[in-house]
C-alpha positions as a printed NumPy array, in Angstrom:
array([[ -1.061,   5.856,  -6.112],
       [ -2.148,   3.906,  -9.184],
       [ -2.041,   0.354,  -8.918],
       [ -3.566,  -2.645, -10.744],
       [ -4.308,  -6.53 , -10.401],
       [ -1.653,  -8.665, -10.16 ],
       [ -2.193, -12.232, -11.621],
       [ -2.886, -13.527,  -8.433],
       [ -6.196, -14.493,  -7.029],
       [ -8.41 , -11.334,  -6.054],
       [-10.986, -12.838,  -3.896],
       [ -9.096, -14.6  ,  -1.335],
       [ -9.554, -14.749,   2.419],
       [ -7.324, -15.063,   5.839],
       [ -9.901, -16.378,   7.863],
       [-12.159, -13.294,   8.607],
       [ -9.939, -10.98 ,   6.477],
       [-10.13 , -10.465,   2.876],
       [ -6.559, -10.466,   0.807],
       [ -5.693,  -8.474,  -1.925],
       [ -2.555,  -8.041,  -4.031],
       [ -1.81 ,  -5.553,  -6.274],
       [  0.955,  -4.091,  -8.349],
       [  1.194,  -0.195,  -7.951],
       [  3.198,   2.722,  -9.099],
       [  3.788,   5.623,  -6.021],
       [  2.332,   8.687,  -6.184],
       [  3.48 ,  11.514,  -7.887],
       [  3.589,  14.094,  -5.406],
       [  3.848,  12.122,  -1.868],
       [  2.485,  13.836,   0.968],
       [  4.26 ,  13.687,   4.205],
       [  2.014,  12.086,   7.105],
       [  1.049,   9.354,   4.352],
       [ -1.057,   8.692,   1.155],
       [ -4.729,   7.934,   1.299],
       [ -5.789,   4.581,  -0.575],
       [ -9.347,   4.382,  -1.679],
       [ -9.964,   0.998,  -2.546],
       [-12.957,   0.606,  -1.169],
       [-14.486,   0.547,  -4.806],
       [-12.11 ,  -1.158,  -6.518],
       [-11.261,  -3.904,  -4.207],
       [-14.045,  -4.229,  -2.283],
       [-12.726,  -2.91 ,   1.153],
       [-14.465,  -0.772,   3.663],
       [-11.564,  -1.013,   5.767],
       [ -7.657,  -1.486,   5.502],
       [ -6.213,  -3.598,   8.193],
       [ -2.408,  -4.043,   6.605],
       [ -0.536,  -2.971,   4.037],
       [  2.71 ,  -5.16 ,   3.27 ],
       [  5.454,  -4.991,   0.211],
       [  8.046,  -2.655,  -1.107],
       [  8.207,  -0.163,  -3.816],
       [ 11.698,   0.   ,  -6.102],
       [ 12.796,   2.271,  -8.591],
       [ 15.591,  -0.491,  -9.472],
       [ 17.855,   1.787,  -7.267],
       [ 16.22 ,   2.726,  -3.862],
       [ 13.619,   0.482,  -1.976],
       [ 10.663,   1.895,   0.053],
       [  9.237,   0.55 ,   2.926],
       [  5.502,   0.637,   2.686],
       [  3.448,   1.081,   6.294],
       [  0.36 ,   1.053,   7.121],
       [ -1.177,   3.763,   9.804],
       [ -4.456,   1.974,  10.715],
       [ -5.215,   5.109,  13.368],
       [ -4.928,   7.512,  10.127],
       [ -6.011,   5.019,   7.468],
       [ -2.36 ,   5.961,   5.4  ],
       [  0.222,   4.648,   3.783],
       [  3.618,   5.73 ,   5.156],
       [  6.411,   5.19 ,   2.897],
       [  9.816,   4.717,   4.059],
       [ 13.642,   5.026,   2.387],
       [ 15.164,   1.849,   4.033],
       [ 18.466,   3.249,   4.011],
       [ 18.115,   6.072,   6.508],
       [ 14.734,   4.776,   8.212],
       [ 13.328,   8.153,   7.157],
       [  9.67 ,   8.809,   5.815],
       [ 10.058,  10.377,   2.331],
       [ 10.394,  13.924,   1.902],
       [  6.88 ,  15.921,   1.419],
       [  5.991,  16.576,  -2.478],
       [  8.974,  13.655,  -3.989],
       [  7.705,  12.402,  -6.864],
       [  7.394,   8.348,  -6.933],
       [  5.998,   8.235, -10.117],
       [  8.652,   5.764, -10.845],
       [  8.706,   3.119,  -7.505],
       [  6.454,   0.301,  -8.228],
       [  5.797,  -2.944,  -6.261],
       [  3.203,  -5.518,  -5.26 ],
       [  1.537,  -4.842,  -2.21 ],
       [ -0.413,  -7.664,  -0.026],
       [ -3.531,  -5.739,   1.253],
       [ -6.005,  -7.609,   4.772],
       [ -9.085,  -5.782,   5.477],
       [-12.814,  -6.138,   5.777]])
């Protein structure tokens, strides 16, 4: 996934957690079982504790969920409940996500 800083503040914190939101694009080849976020780097995470928003293409909405066992990102067609399809290119669903971790 690429994603970037929304306008919002980058360094806040919910109580012990730190808060992130960004905007992001989906992945262009989605792997089934999730997609692996790095952000330790850029965001200053070691670990991911949430992951909350949708992702749109102006047409279809994904639900985004976080696996905290397998440290992924599920993604989910709200219309049939179903995780999306291995190797769909998202290229074209963005969104803000609301990141908590430590």
């Amino acid at each position: 996934m690429t994603y970037t800083f929304s306008n919002f503040p980058v360094r806040d914190r919910m109580n012990d957690r730190l808060v992130r939101e960004v905007t992001c694009a989906g992945p262009a080849s989605y792997a089934t079982g999730g997609d692996d976020l790095d952000f330790s780097d850029e965001l200053g995470l070691g670990t991911i504790f949430g992951v909350y928003g949708h992702l749109s293409d102006g047409t279809t909405i994904l639900q985004c969920w976080w696996n905290y066992t397998t440290q992924k990102l599920l993604l989910f067609v709200t219309s049939s409940d179903a995780q999306v399809a291995n190797g769909v290119d998202l290229s074209t669903f963005t969104g803000t996500l609301l990141i908590t971790g430590k």
